[in-house]
Short mmCIF file of C-alpha atoms in Angstrom, two decimals:
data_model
loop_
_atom_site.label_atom_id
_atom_site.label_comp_id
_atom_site.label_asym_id
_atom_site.label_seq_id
_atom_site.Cartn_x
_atom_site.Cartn_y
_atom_site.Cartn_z
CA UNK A 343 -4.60 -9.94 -25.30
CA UNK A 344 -3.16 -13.18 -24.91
CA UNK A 345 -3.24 -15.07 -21.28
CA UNK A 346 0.50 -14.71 -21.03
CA UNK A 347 1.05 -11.53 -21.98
CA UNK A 348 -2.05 -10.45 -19.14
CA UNK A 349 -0.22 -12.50 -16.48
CA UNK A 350 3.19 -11.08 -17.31
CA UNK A 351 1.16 -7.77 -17.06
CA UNK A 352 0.01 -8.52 -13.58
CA UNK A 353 3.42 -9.74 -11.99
CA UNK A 354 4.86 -6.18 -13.20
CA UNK A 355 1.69 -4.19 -11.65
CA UNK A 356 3.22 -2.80 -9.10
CA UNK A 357 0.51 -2.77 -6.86
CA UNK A 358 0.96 -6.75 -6.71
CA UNK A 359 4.09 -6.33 -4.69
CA UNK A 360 2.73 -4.28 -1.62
CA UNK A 361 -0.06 -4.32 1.11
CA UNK A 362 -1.98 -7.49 2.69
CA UNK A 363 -3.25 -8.52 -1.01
CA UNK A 364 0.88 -7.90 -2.41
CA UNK A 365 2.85 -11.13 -3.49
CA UNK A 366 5.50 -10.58 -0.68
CA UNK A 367 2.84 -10.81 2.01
CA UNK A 368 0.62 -14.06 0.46
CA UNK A 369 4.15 -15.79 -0.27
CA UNK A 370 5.12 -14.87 3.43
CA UNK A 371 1.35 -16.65 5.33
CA UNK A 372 1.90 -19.48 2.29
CA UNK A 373 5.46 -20.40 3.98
CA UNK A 374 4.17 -19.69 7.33
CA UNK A 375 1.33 -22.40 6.69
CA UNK A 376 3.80 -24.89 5.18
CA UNK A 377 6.78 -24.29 7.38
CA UNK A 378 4.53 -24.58 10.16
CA UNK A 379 2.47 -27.77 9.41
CA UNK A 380 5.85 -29.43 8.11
CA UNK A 381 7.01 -28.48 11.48
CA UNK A 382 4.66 -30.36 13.73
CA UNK A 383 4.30 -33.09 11.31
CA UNK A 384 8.38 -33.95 11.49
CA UNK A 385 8.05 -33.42 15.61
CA UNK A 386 5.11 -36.35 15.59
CA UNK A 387 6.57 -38.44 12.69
CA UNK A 388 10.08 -38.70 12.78
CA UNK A 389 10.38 -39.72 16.53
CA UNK A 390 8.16 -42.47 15.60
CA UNK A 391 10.10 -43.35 12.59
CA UNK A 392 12.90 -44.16 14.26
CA UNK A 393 11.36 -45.83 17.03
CA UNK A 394 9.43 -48.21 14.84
CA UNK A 395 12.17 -48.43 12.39
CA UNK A 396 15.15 -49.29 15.49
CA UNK A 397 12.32 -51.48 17.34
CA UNK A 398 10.28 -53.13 14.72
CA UNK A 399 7.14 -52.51 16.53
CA UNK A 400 4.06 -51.26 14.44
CA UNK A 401 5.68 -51.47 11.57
CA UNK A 402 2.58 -52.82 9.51
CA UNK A 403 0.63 -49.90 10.55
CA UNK A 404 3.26 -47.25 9.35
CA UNK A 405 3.56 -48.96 6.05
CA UNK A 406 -0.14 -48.67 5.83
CA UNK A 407 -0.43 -45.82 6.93
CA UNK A 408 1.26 -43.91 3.47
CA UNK A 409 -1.50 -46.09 1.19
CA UNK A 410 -4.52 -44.79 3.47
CA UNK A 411 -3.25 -40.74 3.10
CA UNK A 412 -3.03 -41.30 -0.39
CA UNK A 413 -7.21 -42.72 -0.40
CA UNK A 414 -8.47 -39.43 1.98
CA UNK A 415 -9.47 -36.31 -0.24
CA UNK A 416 -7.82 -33.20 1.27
CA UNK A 417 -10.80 -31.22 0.30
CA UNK A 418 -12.80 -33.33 1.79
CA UNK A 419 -10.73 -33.07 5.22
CA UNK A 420 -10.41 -29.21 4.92
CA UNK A 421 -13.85 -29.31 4.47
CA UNK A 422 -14.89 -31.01 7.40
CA UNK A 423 -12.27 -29.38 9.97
CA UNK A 424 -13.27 -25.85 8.65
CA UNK A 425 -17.04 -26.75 9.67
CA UNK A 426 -16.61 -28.46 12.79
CA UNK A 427 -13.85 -25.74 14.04
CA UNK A 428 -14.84 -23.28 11.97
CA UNK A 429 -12.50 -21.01 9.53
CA UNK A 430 -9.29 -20.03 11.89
CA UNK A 431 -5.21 -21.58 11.77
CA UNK A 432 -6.12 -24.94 13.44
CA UNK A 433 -8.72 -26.45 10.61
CA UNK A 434 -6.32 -25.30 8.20
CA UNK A 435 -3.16 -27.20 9.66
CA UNK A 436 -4.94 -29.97 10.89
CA UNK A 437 -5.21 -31.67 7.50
CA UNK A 438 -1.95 -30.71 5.98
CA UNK A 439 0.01 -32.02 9.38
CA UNK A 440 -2.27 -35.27 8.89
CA UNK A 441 -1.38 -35.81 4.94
CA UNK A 442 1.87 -34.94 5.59
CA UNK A 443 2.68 -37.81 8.48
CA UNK A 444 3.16 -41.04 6.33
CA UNK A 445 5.42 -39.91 4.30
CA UNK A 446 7.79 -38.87 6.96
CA UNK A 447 6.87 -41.42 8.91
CA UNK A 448 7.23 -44.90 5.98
CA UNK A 449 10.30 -42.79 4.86
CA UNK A 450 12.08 -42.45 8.08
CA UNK A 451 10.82 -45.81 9.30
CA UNK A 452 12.68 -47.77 5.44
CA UNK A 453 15.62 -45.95 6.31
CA UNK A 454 16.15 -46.93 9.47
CA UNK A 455 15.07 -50.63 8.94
CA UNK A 456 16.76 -50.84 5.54
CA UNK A 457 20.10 -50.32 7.40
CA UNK A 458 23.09 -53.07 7.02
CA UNK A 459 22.93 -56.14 9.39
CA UNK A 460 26.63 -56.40 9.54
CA UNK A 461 27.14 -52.58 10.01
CA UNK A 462 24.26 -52.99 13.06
CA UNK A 463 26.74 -55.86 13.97
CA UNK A 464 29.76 -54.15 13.88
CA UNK A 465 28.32 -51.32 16.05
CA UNK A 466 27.30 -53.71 18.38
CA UNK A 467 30.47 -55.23 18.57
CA UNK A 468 32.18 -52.15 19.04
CA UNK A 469 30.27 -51.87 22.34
CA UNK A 470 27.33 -49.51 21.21
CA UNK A 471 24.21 -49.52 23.34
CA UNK A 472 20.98 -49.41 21.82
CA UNK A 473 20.50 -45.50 21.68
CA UNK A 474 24.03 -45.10 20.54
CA UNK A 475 23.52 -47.84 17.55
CA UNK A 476 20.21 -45.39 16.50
CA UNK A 477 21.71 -42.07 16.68
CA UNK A 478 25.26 -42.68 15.40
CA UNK A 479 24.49 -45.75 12.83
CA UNK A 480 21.50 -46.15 11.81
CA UNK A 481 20.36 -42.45 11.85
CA UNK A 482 23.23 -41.48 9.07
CA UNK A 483 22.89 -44.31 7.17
CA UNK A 484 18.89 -43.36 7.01
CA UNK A 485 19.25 -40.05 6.48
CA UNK A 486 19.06 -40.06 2.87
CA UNK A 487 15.54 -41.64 2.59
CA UNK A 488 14.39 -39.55 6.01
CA UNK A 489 15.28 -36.04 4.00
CA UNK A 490 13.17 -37.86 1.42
CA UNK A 491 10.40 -38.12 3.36
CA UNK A 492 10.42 -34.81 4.43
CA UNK A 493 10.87 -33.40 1.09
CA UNK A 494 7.78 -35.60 -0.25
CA UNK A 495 5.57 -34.25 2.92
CA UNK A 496 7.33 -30.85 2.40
CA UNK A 497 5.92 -30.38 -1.68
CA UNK A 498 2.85 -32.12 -0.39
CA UNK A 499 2.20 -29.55 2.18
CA UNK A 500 2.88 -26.37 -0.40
CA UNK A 501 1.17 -27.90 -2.83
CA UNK A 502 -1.99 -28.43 -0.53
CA UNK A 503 -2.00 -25.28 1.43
CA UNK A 504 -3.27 -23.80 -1.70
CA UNK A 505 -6.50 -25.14 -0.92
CA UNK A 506 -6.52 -23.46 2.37
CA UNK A 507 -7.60 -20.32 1.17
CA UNK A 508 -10.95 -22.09 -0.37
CA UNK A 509 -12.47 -21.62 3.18
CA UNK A 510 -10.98 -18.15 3.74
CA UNK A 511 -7.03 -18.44 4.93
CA UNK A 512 -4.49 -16.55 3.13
CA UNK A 513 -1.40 -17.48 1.47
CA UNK A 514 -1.29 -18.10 -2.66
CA UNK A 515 -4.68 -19.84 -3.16
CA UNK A 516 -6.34 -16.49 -2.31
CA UNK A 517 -5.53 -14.96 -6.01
CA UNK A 518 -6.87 -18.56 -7.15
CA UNK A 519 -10.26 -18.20 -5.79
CA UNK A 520 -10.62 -14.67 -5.81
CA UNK A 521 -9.47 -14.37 -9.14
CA UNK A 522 -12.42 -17.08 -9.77
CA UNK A 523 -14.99 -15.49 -7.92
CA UNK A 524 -14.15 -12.35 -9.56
CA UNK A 525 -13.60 -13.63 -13.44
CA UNK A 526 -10.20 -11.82 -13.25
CA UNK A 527 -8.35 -15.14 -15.09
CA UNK A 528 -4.63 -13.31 -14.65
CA UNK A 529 -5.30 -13.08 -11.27
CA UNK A 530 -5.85 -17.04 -10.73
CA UNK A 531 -2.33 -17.50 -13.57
CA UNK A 532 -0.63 -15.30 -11.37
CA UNK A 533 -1.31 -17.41 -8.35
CA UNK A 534 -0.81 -20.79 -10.07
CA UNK A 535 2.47 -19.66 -11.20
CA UNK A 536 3.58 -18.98 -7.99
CA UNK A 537 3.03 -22.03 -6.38
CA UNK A 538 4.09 -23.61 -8.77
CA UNK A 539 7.43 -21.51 -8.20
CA UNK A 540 7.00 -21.99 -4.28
CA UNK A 541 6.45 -25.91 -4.74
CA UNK A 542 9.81 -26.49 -7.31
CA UNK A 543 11.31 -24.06 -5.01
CA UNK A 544 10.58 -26.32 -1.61
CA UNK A 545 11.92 -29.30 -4.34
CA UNK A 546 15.06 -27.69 -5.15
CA UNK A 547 15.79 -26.97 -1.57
CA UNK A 548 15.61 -29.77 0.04
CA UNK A 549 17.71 -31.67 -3.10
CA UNK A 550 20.25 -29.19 -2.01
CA UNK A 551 19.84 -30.30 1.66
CA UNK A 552 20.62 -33.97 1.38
CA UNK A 553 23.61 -33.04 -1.14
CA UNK A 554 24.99 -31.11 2.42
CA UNK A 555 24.15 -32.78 5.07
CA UNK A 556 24.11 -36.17 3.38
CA UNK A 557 27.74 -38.38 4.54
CA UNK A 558 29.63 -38.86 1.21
CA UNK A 559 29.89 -42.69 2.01
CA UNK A 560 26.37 -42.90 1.22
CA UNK A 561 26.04 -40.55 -1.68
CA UNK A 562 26.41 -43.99 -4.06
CA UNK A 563 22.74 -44.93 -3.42
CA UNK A 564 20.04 -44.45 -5.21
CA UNK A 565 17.04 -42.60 -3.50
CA UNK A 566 14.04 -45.23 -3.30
CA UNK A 567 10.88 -43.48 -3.78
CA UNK B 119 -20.72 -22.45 14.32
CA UNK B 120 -23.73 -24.20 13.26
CA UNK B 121 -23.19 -27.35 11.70
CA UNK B 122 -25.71 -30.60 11.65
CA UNK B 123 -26.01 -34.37 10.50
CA UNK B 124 -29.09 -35.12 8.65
CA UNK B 125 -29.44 -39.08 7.55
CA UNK B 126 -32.34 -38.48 5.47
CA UNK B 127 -30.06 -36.23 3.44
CA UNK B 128 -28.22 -39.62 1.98
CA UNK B 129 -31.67 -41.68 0.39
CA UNK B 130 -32.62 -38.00 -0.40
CA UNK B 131 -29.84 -38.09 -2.76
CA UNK B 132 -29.40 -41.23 -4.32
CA UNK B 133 -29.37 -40.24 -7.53
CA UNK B 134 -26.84 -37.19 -7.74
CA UNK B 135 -24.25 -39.51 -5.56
CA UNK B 136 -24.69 -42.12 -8.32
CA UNK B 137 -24.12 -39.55 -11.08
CA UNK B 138 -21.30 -37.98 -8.75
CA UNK B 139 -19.45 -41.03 -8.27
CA UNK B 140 -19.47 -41.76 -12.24
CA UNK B 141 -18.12 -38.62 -13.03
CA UNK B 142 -15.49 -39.18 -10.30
CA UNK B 143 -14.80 -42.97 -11.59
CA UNK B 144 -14.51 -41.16 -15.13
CA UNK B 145 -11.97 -38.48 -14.19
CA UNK B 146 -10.11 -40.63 -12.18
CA UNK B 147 -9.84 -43.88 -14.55
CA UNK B 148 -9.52 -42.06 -17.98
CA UNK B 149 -5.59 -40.50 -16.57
CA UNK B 150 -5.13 -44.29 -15.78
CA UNK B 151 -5.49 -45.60 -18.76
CA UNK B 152 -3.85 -42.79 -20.83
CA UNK B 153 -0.56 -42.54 -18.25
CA UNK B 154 -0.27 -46.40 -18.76
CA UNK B 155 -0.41 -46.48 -22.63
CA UNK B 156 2.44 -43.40 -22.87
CA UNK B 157 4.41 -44.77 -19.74
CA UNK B 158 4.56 -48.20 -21.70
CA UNK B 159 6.77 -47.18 -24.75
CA UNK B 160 8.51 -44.60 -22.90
CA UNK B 161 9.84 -47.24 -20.10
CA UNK B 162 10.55 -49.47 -22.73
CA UNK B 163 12.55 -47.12 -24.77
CA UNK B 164 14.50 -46.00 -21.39
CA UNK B 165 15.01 -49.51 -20.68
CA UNK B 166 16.96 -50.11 -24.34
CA UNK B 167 18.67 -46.47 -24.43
CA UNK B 168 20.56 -46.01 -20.76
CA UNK B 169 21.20 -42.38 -21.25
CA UNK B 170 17.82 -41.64 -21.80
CA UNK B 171 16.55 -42.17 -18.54
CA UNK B 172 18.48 -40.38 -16.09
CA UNK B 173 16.74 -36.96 -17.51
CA UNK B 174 13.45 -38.75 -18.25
CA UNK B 175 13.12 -39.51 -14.33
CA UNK B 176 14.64 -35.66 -13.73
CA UNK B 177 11.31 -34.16 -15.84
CA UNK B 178 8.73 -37.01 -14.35
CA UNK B 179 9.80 -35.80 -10.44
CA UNK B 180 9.64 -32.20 -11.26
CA UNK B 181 5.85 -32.75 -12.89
CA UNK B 182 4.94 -34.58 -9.77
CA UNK B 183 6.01 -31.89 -7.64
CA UNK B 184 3.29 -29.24 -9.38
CA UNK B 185 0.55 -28.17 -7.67
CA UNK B 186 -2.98 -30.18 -8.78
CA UNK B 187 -4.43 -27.03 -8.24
CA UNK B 188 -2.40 -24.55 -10.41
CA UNK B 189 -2.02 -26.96 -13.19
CA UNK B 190 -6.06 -27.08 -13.30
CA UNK B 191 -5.98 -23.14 -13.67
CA UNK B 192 -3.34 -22.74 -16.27
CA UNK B 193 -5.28 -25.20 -18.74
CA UNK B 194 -8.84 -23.76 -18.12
CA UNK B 195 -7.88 -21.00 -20.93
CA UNK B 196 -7.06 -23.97 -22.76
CA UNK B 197 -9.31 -27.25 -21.98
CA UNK B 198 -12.31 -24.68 -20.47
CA UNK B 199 -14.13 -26.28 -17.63
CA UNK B 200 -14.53 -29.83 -19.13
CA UNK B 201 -13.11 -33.02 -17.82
CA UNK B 202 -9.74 -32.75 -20.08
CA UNK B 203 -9.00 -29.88 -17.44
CA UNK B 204 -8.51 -32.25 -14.53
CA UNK B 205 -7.57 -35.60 -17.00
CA UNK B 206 -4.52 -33.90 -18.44
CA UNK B 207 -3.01 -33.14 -14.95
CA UNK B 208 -3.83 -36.13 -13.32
CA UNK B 209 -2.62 -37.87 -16.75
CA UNK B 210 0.61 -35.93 -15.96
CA UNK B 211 0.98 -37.57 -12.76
CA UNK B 212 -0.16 -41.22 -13.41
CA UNK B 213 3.11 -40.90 -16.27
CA UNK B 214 5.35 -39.76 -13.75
CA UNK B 215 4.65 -42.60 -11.23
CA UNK B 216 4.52 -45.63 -14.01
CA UNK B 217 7.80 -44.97 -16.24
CA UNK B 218 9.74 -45.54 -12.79
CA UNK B 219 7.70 -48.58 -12.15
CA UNK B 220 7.41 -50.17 -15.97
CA UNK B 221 11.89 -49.55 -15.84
CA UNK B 222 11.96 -51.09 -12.31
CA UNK B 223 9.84 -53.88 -13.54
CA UNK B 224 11.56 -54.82 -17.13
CA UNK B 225 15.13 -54.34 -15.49
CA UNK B 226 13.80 -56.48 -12.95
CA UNK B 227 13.96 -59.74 -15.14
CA UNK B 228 16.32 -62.04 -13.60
CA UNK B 229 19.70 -62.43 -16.54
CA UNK B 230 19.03 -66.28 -16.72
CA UNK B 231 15.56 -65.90 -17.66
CA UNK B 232 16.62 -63.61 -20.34
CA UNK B 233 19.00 -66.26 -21.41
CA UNK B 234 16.74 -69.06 -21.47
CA UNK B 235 14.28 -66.86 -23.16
CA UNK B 236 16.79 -65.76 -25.76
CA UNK B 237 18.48 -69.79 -26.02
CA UNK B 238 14.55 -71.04 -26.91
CA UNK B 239 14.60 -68.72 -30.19
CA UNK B 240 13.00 -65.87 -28.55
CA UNK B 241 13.39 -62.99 -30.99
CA UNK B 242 13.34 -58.81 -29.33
CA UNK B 243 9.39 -58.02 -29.59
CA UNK B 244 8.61 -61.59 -28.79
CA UNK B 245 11.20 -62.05 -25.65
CA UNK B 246 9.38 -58.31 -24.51
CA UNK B 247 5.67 -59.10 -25.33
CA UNK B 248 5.86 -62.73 -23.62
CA UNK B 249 8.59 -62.66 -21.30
CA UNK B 250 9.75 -59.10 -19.89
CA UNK B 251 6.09 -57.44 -19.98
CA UNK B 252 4.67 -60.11 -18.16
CA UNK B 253 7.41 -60.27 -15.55
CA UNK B 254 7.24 -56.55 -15.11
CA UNK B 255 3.74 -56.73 -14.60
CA UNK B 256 3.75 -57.17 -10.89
CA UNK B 257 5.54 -53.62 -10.39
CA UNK B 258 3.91 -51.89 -12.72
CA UNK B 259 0.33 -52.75 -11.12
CA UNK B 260 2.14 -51.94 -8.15
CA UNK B 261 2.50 -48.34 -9.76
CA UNK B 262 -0.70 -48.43 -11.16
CA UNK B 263 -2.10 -48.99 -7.62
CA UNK B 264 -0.34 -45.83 -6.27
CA UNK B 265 -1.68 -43.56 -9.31
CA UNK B 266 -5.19 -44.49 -9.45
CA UNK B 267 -5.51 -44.51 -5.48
CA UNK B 268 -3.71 -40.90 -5.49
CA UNK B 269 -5.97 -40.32 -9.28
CA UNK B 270 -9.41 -41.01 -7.17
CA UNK B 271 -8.43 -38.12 -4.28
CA UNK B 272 -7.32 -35.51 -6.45
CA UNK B 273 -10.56 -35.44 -8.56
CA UNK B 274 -12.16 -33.44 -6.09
CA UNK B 275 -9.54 -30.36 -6.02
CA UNK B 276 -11.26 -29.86 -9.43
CA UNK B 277 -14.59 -29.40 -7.76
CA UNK B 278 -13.20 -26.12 -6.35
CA UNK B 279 -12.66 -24.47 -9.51
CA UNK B 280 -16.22 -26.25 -10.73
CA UNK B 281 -15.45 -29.48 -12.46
CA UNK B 282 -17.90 -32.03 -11.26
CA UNK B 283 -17.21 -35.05 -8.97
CA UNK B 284 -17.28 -36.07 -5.63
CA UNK B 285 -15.58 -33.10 -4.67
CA UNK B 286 -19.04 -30.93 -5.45
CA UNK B 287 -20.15 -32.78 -2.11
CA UNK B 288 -17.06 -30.87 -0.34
CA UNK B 289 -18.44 -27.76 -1.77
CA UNK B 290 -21.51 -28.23 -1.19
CA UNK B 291 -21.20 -28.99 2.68
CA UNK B 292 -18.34 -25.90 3.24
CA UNK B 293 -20.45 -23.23 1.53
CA UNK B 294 -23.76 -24.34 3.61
CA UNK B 295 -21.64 -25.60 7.07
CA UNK B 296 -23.61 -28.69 6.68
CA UNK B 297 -21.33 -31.89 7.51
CA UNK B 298 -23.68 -34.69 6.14
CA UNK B 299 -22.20 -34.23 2.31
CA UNK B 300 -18.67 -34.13 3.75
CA UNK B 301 -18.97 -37.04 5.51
CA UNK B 302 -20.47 -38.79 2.76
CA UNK B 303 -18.33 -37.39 0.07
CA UNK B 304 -15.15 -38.76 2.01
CA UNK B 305 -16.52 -42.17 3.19
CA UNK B 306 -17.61 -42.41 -0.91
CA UNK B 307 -14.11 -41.43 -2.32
CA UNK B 308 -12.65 -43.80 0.37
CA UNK B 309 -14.51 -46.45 -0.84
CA UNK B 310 -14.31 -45.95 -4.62
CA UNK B 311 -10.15 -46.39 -3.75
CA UNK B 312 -10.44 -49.51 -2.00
CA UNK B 313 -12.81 -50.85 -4.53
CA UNK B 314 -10.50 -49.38 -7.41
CA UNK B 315 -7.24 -50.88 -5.70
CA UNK B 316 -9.27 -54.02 -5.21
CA UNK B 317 -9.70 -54.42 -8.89
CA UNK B 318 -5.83 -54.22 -9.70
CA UNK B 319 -4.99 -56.66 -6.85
CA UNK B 320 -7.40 -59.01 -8.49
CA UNK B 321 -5.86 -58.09 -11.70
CA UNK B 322 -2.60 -58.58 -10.93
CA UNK B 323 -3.55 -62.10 -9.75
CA UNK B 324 -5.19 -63.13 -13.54
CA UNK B 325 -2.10 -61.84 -15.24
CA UNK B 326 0.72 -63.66 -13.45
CA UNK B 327 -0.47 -67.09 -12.72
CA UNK B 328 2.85 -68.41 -12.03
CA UNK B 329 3.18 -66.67 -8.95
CA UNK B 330 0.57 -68.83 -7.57
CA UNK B 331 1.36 -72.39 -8.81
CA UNK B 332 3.35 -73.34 -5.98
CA UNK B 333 6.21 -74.93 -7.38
CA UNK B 334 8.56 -71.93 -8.16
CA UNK B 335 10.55 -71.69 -5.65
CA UNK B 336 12.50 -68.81 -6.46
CA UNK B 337 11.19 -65.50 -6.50
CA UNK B 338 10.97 -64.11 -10.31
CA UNK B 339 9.86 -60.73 -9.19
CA UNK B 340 11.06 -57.45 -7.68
CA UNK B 341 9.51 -56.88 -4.20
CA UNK B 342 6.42 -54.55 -5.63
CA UNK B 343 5.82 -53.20 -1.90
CA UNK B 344 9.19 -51.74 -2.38
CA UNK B 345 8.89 -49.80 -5.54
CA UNK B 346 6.63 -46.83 -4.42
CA UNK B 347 6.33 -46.23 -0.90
CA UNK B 348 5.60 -42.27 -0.85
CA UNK B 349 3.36 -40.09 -3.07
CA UNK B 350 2.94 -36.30 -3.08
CA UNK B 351 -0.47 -34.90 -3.78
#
């Protein structure tokens, strides 16, 4: 029997839709991990986004800071925080929150400095303190790259969290490496396909996202990537 | 938990972190190279037919988006556990990043060079072999930077479903709770992407000596720093 056919197989098992081991439940800790780590990530990076972005100050080391993610091997840093705090939720977000950073944080910090002169002018001139200028200028204007960002970091985080279960956490990379361990190959298709799913899913949402929340004005630009 | 730092675990092991690190150089460098030579004609041809593009760039950001990790599973039925396993993904990848980059650089010839090129007798292959492709080149390195930095990390995600690299060190160190080849497998990966990013810097530099003479004094090229800021893994 053909690899398809045994993975089409599983996915109609219905065993594979109940009980801590069911799809519903991995899919449920998978999003839980993500949503989480995405979470803290946009509560440390985005604040800091804007403030370098509005202030200019450390902007060389946010720049950077998207070209050194890219160099450290998330196995490598699951690895280590899974050994030196041992298997629990804390190793496991610790290096998704850190990979996820720069790319909120460049993101929101282009936006905000890629903003108009003359439109940081004109809100000037029309008597806008500095807070005012950020939240009601240059916040809008930036909002299409900042969604950017956190979609990047978002299908970054999904993507990764699959490696989680490698040291023992749940979500989708548990039929992975248990269907490895276990030579059951459908088992590791099964969970592949998902994420893939989960991670076009997390793309697709967040598309839909800037299309809403996004001012029409600004719907003319091109995203920069 | 019970985790240590030997030293004497690094001279120990000179020999599999050499053969490690050439297996890693391998798997990263090979998608490289093959993501450049497809990327090349397929930004050109965008670049000539508009209406190709807009759903060229659609399919290259919904490949990036796809998990390392699942597309390494699929192909294992396919590829087994060789090296093709991890090259074709990271292949995958390396395309999606350049075709922006090699269309950002050729559009990014300025209209009076094209003229002048075109007023001296420069015919199409001629005007794109020795006056777009060289112009572009600053972007697409820029690209090229991005991939095989991004390349180099990846590798190891293949070490978790056995395919041999640096990554074996993370394995290694998480099954026994020993930190040394951790360490060592993250300071060596860090180092292979300077070193690797080094090279295309220096690259970039032999292939556009105008850029350095000193007399230009107008730009000719698209600001590379802006062309890729953010990468998903």
């Amino acid at each position: 029997m053909d690899i398809v056919t045994r993975a089409i197989n599983w996915f109609g098992d219905p065993a594979q839709w109940s009980g801590v081991d069911g799809i519903p439940n991995r899919v449920q800790e998978h999003l839980f991990y993500s949503g989480l780590s995405l979470l803290i990530a946009a509560l440390i990076a985005l604040p800091l986004g804007l403030f370098v972005g509005h202030t200019g100050r450390g902007a060389f080391l946010a720049v950077n800071s998207a070209g050194a993610a890219r160099a450290l091997p998330t196995v490598g840093l699951v690895g280590l925080t899974v050994v030196v705090f041992g298997i629990g939720l804390t190793p496991t977000l610790l290096p998704l929150v850190a990979l996820a950073i720069p790319a909120i944080l460049v993101n929101t910090y282009a936006g905000v400095q890629q903003v108009d002169k003359q439109l940081r002018d004109a809100a000037h001139g029309m008597g806008m303190k500095g807070r005012q200028v950020l939240f009601q200028v240059e916040l809008p204007v930036a909002l299409p790259l900042i969604i950017l960002g956190l979609r990047t970091a978002a299908v970054q985080i999904v993507s990764t969290a699959t490696i989680a279960a490698y040291v023992g956490l749940g979500g989708l990379g548990r039929y992975i490496f248990d269907g490895l361990a276990r030579r059951e190959y459908e088992v590791m298709v099964g969970g592949a396909v998902l994420s893939v799913l989960l991670a076009l899913g997390t793309e697709a949402l967040f598309v839909g996202v800037q299309r809403l929340i996004v001012s029409p004005g600004l719907r003319q630009r091109a995203p920069v990537r | 938990m019970t985790w240590d730092w030997r030293w004497s675990w690094i001279p120990d092991h000179y020999d599999l972190l050499g053969e490690l690190l050439l297996q890693h150089l391998y798997l990263a460098v090979v998608p490289v190279v093959l993501g450049l030579l497809i990327a090349l004609p397929l930004g050109i041809v965008c670049v000539r037919v508009r209406r190709l593009y807009a759903p060229v760039l659609a399919l290259t950001s919904v490949f990036y988006a796809l998990p390392s990790l699942a597309l390494f599973v699929v192909l294992i039925d396919y590829t087994g556990f060789t090296g093709w396993t991890v090259i074709i993904p990271l292949t995958i990848y390396t395309l999606s990043v350049l075709v922006r980059n090699v269309v950002d650089g050729l559009r990014s010839v300025p209209e009076h060079v094209s003229q002048a090129a075109t007023a001296m007798g420069f015919g199409g292959v001629r005007r794109l072999l020795q006056v777009d492709l060289p112009i572009a080149v600053p972007v697409v390195i820029a690209g090229l930077r991005v991939a095989t930095v991004s390349n180099i990390s990846l590798v190891s995600v293949g070490s978790l479903i056995g395919i041999s690299g640096l990554g074996q060190l993370f394995v290694d160190g998480i099954q026994r709770s020993f930190i040394t080849p951790i360490i060592v497998g993250i300071v060596l990966t860090v180092a292979l992407a300077v070193l690797a990013d080094a090279v295309l810097v220096g690259l970039q530099w032999l292939l556009t000596p105008w850029t350095r003479a000193g007399r230009s004094t107008e730009p000719v090229t698209a600001d590379p720093a802006g062309a890729a800021t953010a990468g998903v893994a």
